[in-house]
CSV table of C-alpha atoms and ligand atoms in Angstrom, one decimal:
chain,number,residue,atom,x,y,z
A,1,MET,CA,-6.4,22.8,8.4
A,2,THR,CA,-8.7,21.0,10.7
A,3,PHE,CA,-7.1,17.6,11.1
A,4,PRO,CA,-6.6,16.1,14.5
A,5,ASN,CA,-3.5,16.8,16.5
A,6,GLU,CA,-2.2,13.2,16.4
A,7,PHE,CA,-2.6,12.9,12.6
A,8,ALA,CA,0.4,11.2,10.8
A,9,TRP,CA,1.3,13.1,7.7
A,10,GLY,CA,3.6,11.1,5.5
A,11,SER,CA,4.4,9.5,2.2
A,12,ALA,CA,4.8,5.9,1.1
A,13,THR,CA,7.1,3.6,-0.9
A,14,ALA,CA,7.7,-0.1,-1.4
A,15,SER,CA,10.9,-2.1,-1.4
A,16,TYR,CA,10.8,-3.6,-4.9
A,17,GLN,CA,9.8,-0.3,-6.4
A,18,ILE,CA,12.7,1.8,-5.1
A,19,GLU,CA,15.6,-0.2,-3.7
A,20,GLY,CA,17.3,-1.8,-6.6
A,21,ALA,CA,20.4,-3.8,-5.5
A,22,MET,CA,18.8,-6.9,-6.7
A,23,THR,CA,21.5,-9.4,-5.8
A,24,GLU,CA,23.6,-7.3,-3.5
A,25,ASP,CA,24.8,-8.2,0.0
A,26,GLY,CA,23.3,-11.7,-0.2
A,27,LYS,CA,19.7,-10.8,-1.2
A,28,GLY,CA,17.7,-13.7,-2.6
A,29,LEU,CA,15.4,-13.3,-5.6
A,30,SER,CA,11.8,-12.4,-5.4
A,31,VAL,CA,9.0,-13.4,-7.7
A,32,TRP,CA,9.1,-9.9,-9.1
A,33,ASP,CA,12.8,-10.4,-10.1
A,34,ALA,CA,11.8,-13.5,-12.0
A,35,PHE,CA,8.6,-12.0,-13.5
A,36,CYS,CA,10.5,-9.0,-14.9
A,37,ARG,CA,12.8,-11.3,-16.8
A,38,LYS,CA,10.1,-12.7,-19.0
A,39,PRO,CA,9.8,-10.5,-22.2
A,40,GLY,CA,6.4,-8.9,-22.5
A,41,ASN,CA,5.6,-8.8,-18.8
A,42,ILE,CA,6.8,-5.3,-18.1
A,43,MET,CA,6.4,-2.3,-20.4
A,44,ASN,CA,9.6,-1.4,-22.1
A,45,GLY,CA,11.3,-4.5,-20.6
A,46,ASP,CA,12.0,-2.6,-17.4
A,47,THR,CA,13.0,-4.3,-14.2
A,48,GLY,CA,13.6,-3.4,-10.5
A,49,ARG,CA,17.3,-4.4,-10.8
A,50,TYR,CA,18.4,-0.8,-10.1
A,51,ALA,CA,15.1,1.0,-9.5
A,52,CYS,CA,15.8,4.3,-7.6
A,53,ASP,CA,19.0,2.8,-6.2
A,54,HIS,CA,17.5,3.7,-2.8
A,55,TYR,CA,19.6,0.9,-1.2
A,56,HIS,CA,22.7,3.0,-1.8
A,57,ARG,CA,21.0,6.4,-1.4
A,58,LEU,CA,19.2,6.0,1.9
A,59,ASP,CA,20.8,9.0,3.6
A,60,GLU,CA,20.0,11.3,0.7
A,61,ASP,CA,16.4,10.0,0.5
A,62,VAL,CA,15.8,10.5,4.2
A,63,GLY,CA,17.3,13.9,3.9
A,64,ILE,CA,14.7,14.7,1.2
A,65,MET,CA,11.9,13.5,3.5
A,66,ALA,CA,13.2,15.8,6.2
A,67,GLU,CA,13.4,18.6,3.7
A,68,ILE,CA,9.7,18.1,2.7
A,69,GLY,CA,8.8,17.9,6.4
A,70,ILE,CA,7.0,14.6,6.5
A,71,GLN,CA,6.4,13.2,9.9
A,72,ALA,CA,5.9,9.5,9.0
A,73,TYR,CA,7.3,7.3,6.3
A,74,ARG,CA,5.6,4.1,5.2
A,75,PHE,CA,8.1,1.7,3.6
A,76,SER,CA,8.2,-2.1,3.1
A,77,VAL,CA,10.8,-4.7,3.8
A,78,SER,CA,12.0,-7.0,1.1
A,79,TRP,CA,11.4,-10.5,2.5
A,80,PRO,CA,14.2,-12.1,0.3
A,81,ARG,CA,16.6,-9.4,1.3
A,82,VAL,CA,16.2,-10.4,4.9
A,83,LEU,CA,15.7,-14.2,4.4
A,84,PRO,CA,17.2,-15.1,1.0
A,85,GLU,CA,15.5,-18.5,1.0
A,86,GLY,CA,12.3,-17.0,2.5
A,87,VAL,CA,12.9,-19.1,5.7
A,88,GLY,CA,15.9,-20.2,7.7
A,89,ALA,CA,19.2,-18.2,7.7
A,90,VAL,CA,18.9,-14.5,8.2
A,91,ASN,CA,20.9,-12.3,5.9
A,92,ARG,CA,22.4,-9.9,8.5
A,93,LYS,CA,23.5,-7.4,5.9
A,94,GLY,CA,20.1,-7.2,4.4
A,95,LEU,CA,18.5,-6.7,7.8
A,96,ALA,CA,21.2,-4.0,8.7
A,97,PHE,CA,19.9,-1.9,5.8
A,98,TYR,CA,16.5,-1.6,7.5
A,99,ASP,CA,18.1,-1.0,10.8
A,100,ARG,CA,20.0,1.9,9.4
A,101,LEU,CA,16.9,3.3,7.6
A,102,ILE,CA,14.9,3.2,10.9
A,103,ASP,CA,17.7,5.0,12.8
A,104,ARG,CA,18.0,7.7,10.1
A,105,LEU,CA,14.3,8.2,10.2
A,106,LEU,CA,14.1,8.6,13.9
A,107,GLU,CA,17.1,10.9,14.0
A,108,ASN,CA,15.1,13.1,11.6
A,109,GLY,CA,12.0,13.0,13.7
A,110,ILE,CA,10.2,10.8,11.2
A,111,SER,CA,8.1,7.9,12.5
A,112,PRO,CA,8.6,4.6,10.6
A,113,TRP,CA,5.5,2.7,9.5
A,114,LEU,CA,6.7,-0.7,8.4
A,115,THR,CA,4.9,-2.8,5.8
A,116,ILE,CA,6.0,-6.4,6.1
A,117,PHE,CA,4.9,-7.5,2.7
A,118,HIS,CA,4.5,-5.3,-0.4
A,119,TRP,CA,4.5,-8.1,-3.0
A,120,ASP,CA,8.2,-9.2,-3.4
A,121,PHE,CA,7.6,-12.8,-2.3
A,122,PRO,CA,10.7,-15.0,-2.0
A,123,TYR,CA,11.2,-16.9,-5.2
A,124,ALA,CA,12.5,-19.9,-3.3
A,125,LEU,CA,9.2,-20.2,-1.5
A,126,TYR,CA,7.3,-19.7,-4.7
A,127,GLN,CA,9.0,-22.9,-5.8
A,128,ARG,CA,7.6,-24.6,-2.8
A,129,GLY,CA,4.1,-23.7,-3.8
A,130,GLY,CA,4.0,-20.1,-2.7
A,131,TRP,CA,0.7,-18.8,-1.2
A,132,LEU,CA,-1.1,-21.9,-2.5
A,133,ASN,CA,0.8,-23.9,0.2
A,134,ARG,CA,-0.8,-23.6,3.6
A,135,ASP,CA,2.7,-23.4,5.1
A,136,SER,CA,3.0,-19.9,3.6
A,137,ALA,CA,1.2,-18.5,6.7
A,138,ASN,CA,3.8,-20.0,9.0
A,139,TRP,CA,6.7,-18.9,6.7
A,140,PHE,CA,5.2,-15.4,6.9
A,141,ALA,CA,4.8,-15.6,10.7
A,142,ASP,CA,8.5,-16.6,11.1
A,143,TYR,CA,9.6,-13.8,8.8
A,144,THR,CA,7.5,-11.4,10.9
A,145,GLY,CA,9.2,-12.7,14.0
A,146,VAL,CA,12.7,-11.9,12.5
A,147,LEU,CA,11.6,-8.3,11.9
A,148,VAL,CA,9.9,-7.9,15.3
A,149,ASN,CA,13.0,-9.2,17.1
A,150,ALA,CA,15.3,-6.9,15.3
A,151,LEU,CA,13.3,-3.7,14.9
A,152,SER,CA,10.4,-3.5,17.3
A,153,ASP,CA,12.4,-1.6,19.9
A,154,ARG,CA,12.0,1.4,17.4
A,155,VAL,CA,9.1,0.5,15.1
A,156,THR,CA,5.7,0.9,16.6
A,157,HIS,CA,3.5,1.0,13.4
A,158,TRP,CA,3.1,-2.3,11.6
A,159,ILE,CA,1.2,-3.2,8.4
A,160,PRO,CA,1.4,-7.0,7.6
A,161,LEU,CA,0.1,-6.9,4.0
A,162,ASN,CA,-0.1,-4.3,1.3
A,163,GLU,CA,-3.2,-4.7,-0.9
A,164,PRO,CA,-4.0,-8.4,-0.7
A,165,GLN,CA,-6.7,-7.8,-3.3
A,166,CYS,CA,-4.0,-6.7,-5.8
A,167,PHE,CA,-1.4,-9.4,-5.4
A,168,VAL,CA,-4.0,-12.2,-5.0
A,169,ASN,CA,-6.0,-11.2,-8.1
A,170,LEU,CA,-3.4,-9.8,-10.4
A,171,GLY,CA,-0.6,-12.2,-9.4
A,172,HIS,CA,-2.7,-15.4,-9.2
A,173,TYR,CA,-5.8,-15.0,-11.3
A,174,GLU,CA,-5.2,-12.4,-14.0
A,175,GLY,CA,-1.5,-13.2,-14.3
A,176,THR,CA,-0.4,-9.6,-15.0
A,177,HIS,CA,1.6,-9.3,-11.8
A,178,ALA,CA,4.2,-11.7,-10.3
A,179,PRO,CA,4.2,-14.6,-10.0
A,180,GLY,CA,2.0,-14.3,-13.1
A,181,VAL,CA,-0.2,-17.4,-12.8
A,182,GLU,CA,-3.8,-17.9,-13.8
A,183,LEU,CA,-5.4,-20.1,-11.2
A,184,ASP,CA,-9.0,-21.2,-11.2
A,185,ALA,CA,-11.5,-19.5,-8.8
A,186,ALA,CA,-11.2,-22.2,-6.1
A,187,SER,CA,-7.4,-22.0,-6.0
A,188,LEU,CA,-7.7,-18.2,-6.0
A,189,LEU,CA,-9.7,-18.4,-2.8
A,190,THR,CA,-7.3,-20.8,-1.3
A,191,VAL,CA,-4.5,-18.3,-2.0
A,192,ALA,CA,-6.6,-15.5,-0.4
A,193,HIS,CA,-7.3,-17.7,2.7
A,194,HIS,CA,-3.6,-18.4,3.2
A,195,VAL,CA,-2.8,-14.7,2.8
A,196,LEU,CA,-5.4,-13.9,5.4
A,197,LEU,CA,-4.1,-16.5,7.7
A,198,ALA,CA,-0.6,-15.1,7.2
A,199,HIS,CA,-2.0,-11.6,8.2
A,200,GLY,CA,-3.5,-13.0,11.4
A,201,LYS,CA,-0.4,-15.0,12.4
A,202,ALA,CA,1.7,-11.9,11.8
A,203,VAL,CA,-0.6,-9.9,14.1
A,204,GLU,CA,-0.2,-12.5,16.8
A,205,VAL,CA,3.6,-12.5,16.5
A,206,ILE,CA,3.8,-8.8,16.7
A,207,ARG,CA,1.5,-8.6,19.7
A,208,ALA,CA,3.4,-11.4,21.5
A,209,LYS,CA,6.9,-10.2,20.9
A,210,ALA,CA,7.1,-6.5,20.1
A,211,VAL,CA,9.2,-4.5,22.5
A,212,ALA,CA,7.5,-1.1,22.0
A,213,SER,CA,3.8,-1.3,22.2
A,214,PRO,CA,2.6,-2.0,18.6
A,215,ILE,CA,-0.1,-0.3,16.6
A,216,ILE,CA,-1.2,-2.7,13.8
A,217,GLY,CA,-3.3,-2.1,10.7
A,218,THR,CA,-4.1,-2.8,7.2
A,219,ALA,CA,-3.3,-1.3,3.8
A,220,ASN,CA,-6.2,-2.8,1.8
A,221,VAL,CA,-7.4,-1.5,-1.5
A,222,GLY,CA,-10.3,0.8,-0.7
A,223,VAL,CA,-12.9,-0.1,-3.4
A,224,VAL,CA,-15.3,2.8,-3.2
A,225,THR,CA,-18.7,3.3,-4.9
A,226,LEU,CA,-19.7,6.9,-4.9
A,227,PRO,CA,-23.2,8.3,-4.7
A,228,GLU,CA,-24.2,10.7,-7.5
A,229,SER,CA,-26.1,12.9,-5.2
A,230,ASN,CA,-26.6,13.4,-1.5
A,231,SER,CA,-30.0,11.9,-1.3
A,232,PRO,CA,-30.3,9.3,1.5
A,233,GLU,CA,-31.3,6.6,-1.1
A,234,GLU,CA,-28.3,7.3,-3.3
A,235,ILE,CA,-26.0,7.2,-0.2
A,236,ALA,CA,-27.5,4.0,1.0
A,237,ALA,CA,-27.1,2.4,-2.4
A,238,ALA,CA,-23.5,3.5,-2.7
A,239,ARG,CA,-22.8,2.2,0.8
A,240,ALA,CA,-24.4,-1.2,0.0
A,241,ALA,CA,-22.3,-1.5,-3.2
A,242,THR,CA,-19.1,-0.6,-1.3
A,243,VAL,CA,-19.6,-3.3,1.2
A,244,SER,CA,-20.9,-6.1,-1.0
A,245,ILE,CA,-19.5,-8.7,-3.2
A,246,ARG,CA,-21.1,-8.9,-6.6
A,247,LYS,CA,-18.5,-10.3,-8.9
A,248,ARG,CA,-16.7,-13.7,-8.7
A,249,ASN,CA,-13.2,-12.3,-8.1
A,250,CYS,CA,-11.4,-10.7,-5.2
A,251,TRP,CA,-11.9,-7.0,-6.2
A,252,ASN,CA,-13.9,-6.0,-3.2
A,253,ASN,CA,-13.4,-4.7,0.3
A,254,THR,CA,-15.2,-7.3,2.5
A,255,TRP,CA,-13.7,-10.6,1.5
A,256,PHE,CA,-10.5,-9.4,3.1
A,257,ALA,CA,-11.6,-6.8,5.6
A,258,ASP,CA,-14.5,-8.7,7.2
A,259,PRO,CA,-12.2,-11.6,8.2
A,260,MET,CA,-9.6,-9.2,9.5
A,261,PHE,CA,-12.0,-7.1,11.5
A,262,PHE,CA,-14.8,-9.4,12.3
A,263,GLY,CA,-13.2,-12.9,12.1
A,264,SER,CA,-15.7,-14.1,9.5
A,265,TYR,CA,-16.2,-14.1,5.8
A,266,PRO,CA,-19.1,-12.0,4.5
A,267,GLU,CA,-22.4,-13.9,3.9
A,268,ASP,CA,-22.9,-12.6,0.3
A,269,GLY,CA,-19.4,-13.8,-0.6
A,270,LEU,CA,-19.9,-17.2,1.0
A,271,ARG,CA,-23.1,-17.6,-1.1
A,272,LEU,CA,-21.5,-16.4,-4.3
A,273,PHE,CA,-18.4,-18.6,-3.9
A,274,GLU,CA,-20.2,-21.5,-2.4
A,275,ALA,CA,-18.7,-24.0,-4.9
A,276,GLU,CA,-15.2,-22.8,-4.5
A,277,LEU,CA,-14.7,-22.1,-0.8
A,278,PRO,CA,-11.3,-22.8,0.7
A,279,ASP,CA,-10.5,-25.3,3.3
A,280,ILE,CA,-11.2,-23.3,6.5
A,281,GLN,CA,-9.8,-25.2,9.4
A,282,ASP,CA,-10.8,-24.9,13.1
A,283,GLY,CA,-9.3,-21.8,14.6
A,284,ASP,CA,-8.4,-20.1,11.3
A,285,MET,CA,-11.0,-17.4,11.6
A,286,GLU,CA,-10.0,-16.5,15.1
A,287,ILE,CA,-6.4,-16.1,14.1
A,288,ILE,CA,-7.3,-14.0,11.0
A,289,GLY,CA,-9.5,-11.8,13.2
A,290,SER,CA,-6.8,-11.1,15.8
A,291,PRO,CA,-7.6,-7.6,16.9
A,292,ILE,CA,-5.9,-4.7,15.0
A,293,ASP,CA,-5.8,-1.0,15.6
A,294,PHE,CA,-6.6,0.8,12.4
A,295,CYS,CA,-8.2,0.4,9.1
A,296,GLY,CA,-5.6,1.5,6.5
A,297,LEU,CA,-7.0,2.1,3.0
A,298,ASN,CA,-5.2,2.7,-0.3
A,299,ILE,CA,-7.6,5.0,-2.2
A,300,TYR,CA,-6.9,6.5,-5.6
A,301,GLN,CA,-10.4,6.7,-7.2
A,302,GLY,CA,-13.9,5.6,-6.9
A,303,ASP,CA,-16.7,4.5,-9.3
A,304,TYR,CA,-20.0,6.3,-9.4
A,305,LEU,CA,-23.0,4.2,-8.7
A,306,SER,CA,-24.3,4.4,-12.3
A,307,GLY,CA,-21.0,3.1,-13.6
A,308,ARG,CA,-21.0,5.9,-16.2
A,309,MET,CA,-18.5,8.8,-16.4
A,310,PRO,CA,-19.3,12.0,-18.4
A,311,ALA,CA,-17.4,12.4,-21.7
A,312,GLY,CA,-14.0,13.9,-21.2
A,313,TYR,CA,-13.9,13.2,-17.5
A,314,PRO,CA,-10.5,14.1,-15.9
A,315,LEU,CA,-8.0,11.2,-15.9
A,316,THR,CA,-4.5,10.8,-14.5
A,317,SER,CA,-1.7,9.3,-16.5
A,318,MET,CA,-2.8,5.8,-15.3
A,319,ASP,CA,-6.2,6.6,-16.9
A,320,TRP,CA,-7.6,6.6,-13.4
A,321,ASN,CA,-10.6,8.9,-12.7
A,322,VAL,CA,-10.0,12.0,-10.6
A,323,THR,CA,-12.7,11.5,-8.0
A,324,PRO,CA,-11.8,13.5,-4.9
A,325,ASP,CA,-15.1,12.3,-3.3
A,326,ALA,CA,-13.5,8.9,-2.9
A,327,LEU,CA,-11.5,10.3,0.1
A,328,TYR,CA,-14.8,11.3,1.7
A,329,TRP,CA,-17.0,8.2,1.1
A,330,GLY,CA,-14.3,5.6,1.3
A,331,PRO,CA,-13.2,6.5,4.9
A,332,ARG,CA,-16.8,7.1,5.9
A,333,PHE,CA,-18.2,3.8,4.7
A,334,MET,CA,-15.3,1.8,6.1
A,335,TYR,CA,-15.5,3.7,9.4
A,336,GLU,CA,-19.2,3.0,9.7
A,337,ARG,CA,-18.6,-0.7,9.0
A,338,TYR,CA,-15.5,-1.5,11.0
A,339,GLY,CA,-15.5,1.3,13.6
A,340,LYS,CA,-11.7,1.5,13.6
A,341,PRO,CA,-9.6,4.6,13.1
A,342,ILE,CA,-9.0,5.2,9.4
A,343,VAL,CA,-5.5,5.8,7.9
A,344,ILE,CA,-5.1,6.6,4.2
A,345,THR,CA,-2.1,4.4,3.6
A,346,GLU,CA,-1.8,5.5,-0.1
A,347,ASN,CA,-3.3,8.2,-2.3
A,348,GLY,CA,-1.7,10.0,-5.2
A,349,MET,CA,-1.5,10.2,-9.0
A,350,ALA,CA,0.7,9.5,-12.0
A,351,GLY,CA,1.6,12.5,-14.1
A,352,ASN,CA,3.7,13.0,-17.2
A,353,ASP,CA,6.3,15.0,-15.3
A,354,TRP,CA,9.7,16.1,-16.6
A,355,VAL,CA,12.4,18.6,-15.6
A,356,HIS,CA,11.5,21.9,-17.3
A,357,LEU,CA,13.9,24.4,-18.8
A,358,ASP,CA,14.1,26.2,-15.6
A,359,GLY,CA,15.4,23.1,-13.8
A,360,ARG,CA,12.2,22.6,-11.9
A,361,VAL,CA,9.4,20.0,-12.2
A,362,HIS,CA,6.1,21.8,-12.6
A,363,ASP,CA,3.2,19.5,-11.7
A,364,PRO,CA,0.2,21.7,-11.0
A,365,GLY,CA,-2.1,18.7,-11.7
A,366,ARG,CA,-0.8,16.9,-8.7
A,367,ILE,CA,-1.1,19.9,-6.4
A,368,ASP,CA,-4.7,20.3,-7.5
A,369,PHE,CA,-5.3,16.6,-7.0
A,370,MET,CA,-3.9,16.6,-3.5
A,371,GLN,CA,-5.8,19.7,-2.5
A,372,ARG,CA,-9.1,18.3,-3.7
A,373,TYR,CA,-8.6,14.9,-2.2
A,374,LEU,CA,-7.4,16.3,1.1
A,375,GLU,CA,-10.4,18.6,1.3
A,376,SER,CA,-12.6,15.5,1.0
A,377,LEU,CA,-10.7,13.8,3.8
A,378,GLU,CA,-11.1,16.9,5.9
A,379,ARG,CA,-14.8,16.8,5.3
A,380,ALA,CA,-14.9,13.2,6.5
A,381,VAL,CA,-13.1,14.3,9.6
A,382,ALA,CA,-15.5,17.1,10.1
A,383,ASP,CA,-18.4,14.6,9.8
A,384,GLY,CA,-17.0,12.5,12.5
A,385,VAL,CA,-14.8,9.9,10.8
A,386,ASP,CA,-11.8,9.2,13.1
A,387,CYS,CA,-8.9,9.6,10.7
A,388,ARG,CA,-5.3,9.3,11.9
A,389,GLY,CA,-3.1,9.6,8.9
A,390,TYR,CA,-2.4,10.3,5.2
A,391,PHE,CA,0.4,8.8,3.2
A,392,HIS,CA,1.0,10.2,-0.2
A,393,TRP,CA,2.0,7.7,-2.8
A,394,SER,CA,4.7,8.1,-3.5
A,395,LEU,CA,7.8,9.9,-2.1
A,396,MET,CA,9.6,9.5,-5.4
A,397,ASP,CA,9.0,8.3,-8.9
A,398,ASN,CA,9.6,4.5,-9.0
A,399,PHE,CA,9.0,1.2,-10.7
A,400,GLU,CA,5.3,1.1,-11.2
A,401,TRP,CA,4.9,-2.7,-11.6
A,402,GLY,CA,3.7,-3.7,-15.1
A,403,PHE,CA,4.2,-0.1,-16.3
A,404,GLY,CA,7.9,-0.1,-15.4
A,405,TYR,CA,9.3,3.4,-15.2
A,406,ASN,CA,6.6,4.8,-17.5
A,407,ARG,CA,4.3,6.1,-14.7
A,408,ARG,CA,5.6,8.8,-12.4
A,409,PHE,CA,3.8,8.9,-9.0
A,410,GLY,CA,6.5,10.8,-7.0
A,411,LEU,CA,6.5,14.0,-5.1
A,412,VAL,CA,10.2,13.9,-6.1
A,413,HIS,CA,11.3,13.3,-9.7
A,414,VAL,CA,13.9,10.7,-10.4
A,415,ASP,CA,16.1,10.8,-13.5
A,416,TYR,CA,16.8,7.0,-13.9
A,417,GLN,CA,19.9,7.7,-16.0
A,418,THR,CA,21.7,9.7,-13.4
A,419,GLN,CA,19.6,8.9,-10.3
A,420,LYS,CA,19.3,12.6,-9.7
A,421,ARG,CA,16.4,13.6,-7.5
A,422,THR,CA,14.4,16.8,-8.0
A,423,LEU,CA,11.7,18.0,-5.8
A,424,LYS,CA,8.6,18.6,-7.9
A,425,ASP,CA,6.4,21.7,-7.2
A,426,SER,CA,4.0,19.3,-5.4
A,427,ALA,CA,6.7,18.4,-2.9
A,428,LYS,CA,7.1,22.1,-2.2
A,429,TRP,CA,3.4,22.5,-1.9
A,430,TYR,CA,3.2,19.6,0.5
A,431,LYS,CA,5.9,21.1,2.5
A,432,GLN,CA,3.9,24.3,2.9
A,433,TRP,CA,0.8,22.3,3.7
A,434,LEU,CA,2.6,20.5,6.4
A,435,ALA,CA,4.0,23.7,7.9
A,436,GLN,CA,0.6,25.2,8.2
A,437,PRO,CA,-0.6,25.8,11.8
A,438,ASN,CA,-3.3,23.4,12.6
A,439,PRO,CA,-6.1,25.2,14.4
A,440,GLU,CA,-6.7,22.1,16.5
A,441,LYS,CA,-3.2,22.3,17.8
A,442,THR,CA,-3.9,25.6,19.5
A,443,VAL,CA,-6.9,24.4,21.4
B,1,FCB,C1,-1.0,0.6,-5.4
B,1,FCB,C2,0.3,-0.1,-4.9
B,1,FCB,C3,1.5,0.7,-5.0
B,1,FCB,C4,1.5,1.6,-6.2
B,1,FCB,C5,0.3,2.3,-6.4
B,1,FCB,C6,0.2,3.2,-7.6
B,1,FCB,O1,-1.9,-0.4,-5.9
B,1,FCB,O2,0.1,-0.5,-3.6
B,1,FCB,O3,2.6,-0.1,-4.9
B,1,FCB,O4,1.8,0.8,-7.3
B,1,FCB,O5,-0.8,1.4,-6.5
């Protein structure tokens, strides 16, 4: 292994996908709680009401992380668990859960990487206009302040938003994720602008108030176009496609990342969306561009430049292409553009995993997937990309949004009838991987 010494090896989860305890200890409802109630929204009528019951199994789950040997754990806080109305009174019991989680992690030598928002927006604030309301940026800043006051003596790694592309597009344009609305393009860009403003204000709050010196970054969708060969022309064309906006939606890198890293929207997007631009007020772009420390990318797959895949190309159970090269070109192109250390904040695959007759979960596909993707990342490091971490999605099988419990992304298998956890073969493989001596460490 030739990863740098300070590399964070971890896994990731999100509150709504694992916690359950939907109304317990004073938790308020989120837009996902509401969205799941509507028949037809989620496969099989599944909901996050119980999920992996992580809220009650925190000790067991941290024990599993320690057993695998991960050094960092990326999790998210449920906004309505901490602030049932989204603003105002703090729910002490809800906050105490995260306090305990962080203590358990630190006792086990695992560094907490806290995502402030991974999609479970407070329903009470949705009723006040949600992200369409410009006040949403201030609501988010206040919520961030509550977390910083309570947790920043122990948390150093902060990620304000998970995948803005996803919850903006799927939740507010395509309508397939909560809150499930189908806005027009102008309103979509207004939502995106408020989301960006929320990110910037959160960064300011963390910098101003954190007790322990903070390290702040993104967890954006890494949209990667792959070259089909190593010719300089192909590479240049793939790079150009990766950092451009060609379609009138928010499925791209730069509409979100340019404002975050440069404090400005990209020119091509400004031209394309000319008729639908949001109301950008004085000072907004400076706030959005408040300096951050790393460029976190969630990368599962890439698309080849030609847009064509050979017949029978390997797919995961999400029908996502297995393209290990995405973990080479994604980090490389983003590092070239933004010049910030790269962290892979999510990468992984869904498989049709079950407990076999011998009581174990054999998932050789996931082991092969991890090996191939990590080799690509290693190649990026060797070619000079400053990479600082890798978080496998996910620690355990969980509620996969519109697919409910039908898609299993975990290193750990969860039997939802009994809540029994079983380490898959891939978890054992990852354990061995993590235990390898790193040649860099001996230098
Ligand atoms: C990402 C999400 C994460 C999970 C994985 C499979 O888009 O951030 O919550 O659903 O995909």
